């Protein structure tokens, strides 16, 4: 987990770009994007692994959202909700969904 200081969108963009590598698969969490289910996220991640994508980066925008350059360079954009959440809470929600995705992939009982 890399956390950059919440600042204006332009400065935040520069800080985010410092952590992106050429072959990272970038998924940006963008409020005005498609919402997917836990099962769909699991399937998406599983397919990325099958395709050999070993470095998947999730980007959570700051309080003013993400710079358009970050959004445009993203391989995918998804939304968890149309609501706004504090970063700490949203990070926990994202981590829980990634955990849930692995449980679904392994046919374990965590996912209901």
CSV table of C-alpha atoms in Angstrom, one decimal:
chain,number,residue,atom,x,y,z
A,1,UNK,CA,0.0,0.0,0.0
A,2,UNK,CA,1.4,3.3,-1.1
A,3,UNK,CA,-0.4,6.4,0.2
A,4,UNK,CA,0.2,9.9,-1.2
A,5,UNK,CA,-0.7,13.1,0.5
A,6,UNK,CA,-4.2,14.4,-0.3
A,7,UNK,CA,-3.5,17.7,-2.1
A,8,UNK,CA,-4.6,19.3,-5.3
A,9,UNK,CA,-5.3,16.9,-8.2
A,10,UNK,CA,-2.2,18.0,-10.2
A,11,UNK,CA,0.3,17.4,-7.3
A,12,UNK,CA,-1.5,14.2,-6.3
A,13,UNK,CA,-1.1,13.0,-10.0
A,14,UNK,CA,2.7,13.5,-9.9
A,15,UNK,CA,2.9,11.5,-6.6
A,16,UNK,CA,0.8,8.7,-8.0
A,17,UNK,CA,2.8,8.5,-11.2
A,18,UNK,CA,6.0,7.9,-9.1
A,19,UNK,CA,4.6,4.6,-8.0
A,20,UNK,CA,3.3,3.3,-11.3
A,21,UNK,CA,5.5,0.9,-13.3
A,22,UNK,CA,5.3,0.2,-17.0
A,23,UNK,CA,3.7,-3.2,-16.8
A,24,UNK,CA,1.3,-2.5,-14.0
A,25,UNK,CA,-2.3,-3.2,-14.7
A,26,UNK,CA,-4.1,-0.1,-13.4
A,27,UNK,CA,-7.6,-0.2,-12.0
A,28,UNK,CA,-8.8,3.3,-10.9
A,29,UNK,CA,-11.7,3.6,-8.5
A,30,UNK,CA,-13.8,6.3,-10.0
A,31,UNK,CA,-17.2,7.4,-8.6
A,32,UNK,CA,-18.7,7.9,-12.1
A,33,UNK,CA,-17.9,4.5,-13.5
A,34,UNK,CA,-19.5,1.1,-13.8
A,35,UNK,CA,-20.3,-0.7,-10.5
A,36,UNK,CA,-19.5,-4.4,-10.4
A,37,UNK,CA,-20.4,-7.2,-8.0
A,38,UNK,CA,-18.0,-9.1,-5.8
A,39,UNK,CA,-18.2,-12.1,-8.1
A,40,UNK,CA,-17.5,-10.0,-11.1
A,41,UNK,CA,-14.4,-8.5,-9.4
A,42,UNK,CA,-13.2,-12.0,-8.5
A,43,UNK,CA,-13.7,-13.1,-12.1
A,44,UNK,CA,-11.9,-10.0,-13.4
A,45,UNK,CA,-8.9,-10.6,-11.1
A,46,UNK,CA,-8.8,-14.3,-11.9
A,47,UNK,CA,-8.8,-13.5,-15.7
A,48,UNK,CA,-6.0,-11.0,-15.2
A,49,UNK,CA,-3.9,-13.6,-13.4
A,50,UNK,CA,-4.6,-16.2,-16.1
A,51,UNK,CA,-3.4,-13.6,-18.7
A,52,UNK,CA,-0.2,-13.2,-16.8
A,53,UNK,CA,-0.9,-9.8,-15.1
A,54,UNK,CA,1.0,-10.1,-11.9
A,55,UNK,CA,1.1,-6.5,-10.9
A,56,UNK,CA,-2.4,-5.1,-10.4
A,57,UNK,CA,-2.6,-1.6,-9.0
A,58,UNK,CA,-5.7,-0.1,-7.5
A,59,UNK,CA,-5.8,3.7,-7.4
A,60,UNK,CA,-8.2,5.5,-5.0
A,61,UNK,CA,-8.6,9.2,-5.8
A,62,UNK,CA,-8.3,12.0,-3.3
A,63,UNK,CA,-11.1,14.2,-2.1
A,64,UNK,CA,-11.2,16.0,-5.4
A,65,UNK,CA,-11.1,12.8,-7.5
A,66,UNK,CA,-8.4,11.6,-9.8
A,67,UNK,CA,-6.6,13.7,-12.5
A,68,UNK,CA,-7.9,12.9,-16.0
A,69,UNK,CA,-4.4,11.7,-17.0
A,70,UNK,CA,-4.5,9.0,-14.3
A,71,UNK,CA,-8.1,8.0,-15.3
A,72,UNK,CA,-7.2,7.8,-19.0
A,73,UNK,CA,-4.0,5.7,-18.4
A,74,UNK,CA,-6.0,3.2,-16.4
A,75,UNK,CA,-6.7,-0.2,-17.9
A,76,UNK,CA,-10.0,-0.3,-16.1
A,77,UNK,CA,-12.3,2.0,-14.1
A,78,UNK,CA,-14.8,0.8,-11.5
A,79,UNK,CA,-17.0,2.4,-8.9
A,80,UNK,CA,-17.9,0.9,-5.5
A,81,UNK,CA,-20.7,3.4,-5.0
A,82,UNK,CA,-22.0,6.8,-6.0
A,83,UNK,CA,-21.3,7.9,-2.4
A,84,UNK,CA,-18.2,9.4,-1.0
A,85,UNK,CA,-16.2,7.6,1.7
A,86,UNK,CA,-13.3,8.5,3.9
A,87,UNK,CA,-10.0,7.1,2.6
A,88,UNK,CA,-9.4,4.8,5.5
A,89,UNK,CA,-12.8,3.2,5.3
A,90,UNK,CA,-12.6,2.9,1.5
A,91,UNK,CA,-9.2,1.3,1.7
A,92,UNK,CA,-10.6,-1.3,4.1
A,93,UNK,CA,-13.6,-1.9,1.8
A,94,UNK,CA,-11.2,-2.4,-1.2
A,95,UNK,CA,-9.0,-4.8,0.8
A,96,UNK,CA,-12.0,-6.8,1.9
A,97,UNK,CA,-13.2,-7.1,-1.6
A,98,UNK,CA,-9.8,-8.3,-2.8
A,99,UNK,CA,-9.8,-10.9,0.0
A,100,UNK,CA,-13.4,-11.9,-0.9
A,101,UNK,CA,-12.3,-12.3,-4.5
A,102,UNK,CA,-9.6,-14.8,-3.6
A,103,UNK,CA,-12.1,-16.7,-1.5
A,104,UNK,CA,-14.5,-16.8,-4.4
A,105,UNK,CA,-11.7,-18.0,-6.8
A,106,UNK,CA,-10.9,-20.8,-4.4
A,107,UNK,CA,-14.5,-21.8,-3.9
A,108,UNK,CA,-14.2,-21.1,-0.1
A,109,UNK,CA,-17.2,-20.4,2.0
A,110,UNK,CA,-16.4,-16.8,3.0
A,111,UNK,CA,-18.5,-15.4,0.2
A,112,UNK,CA,-22.2,-15.8,0.6
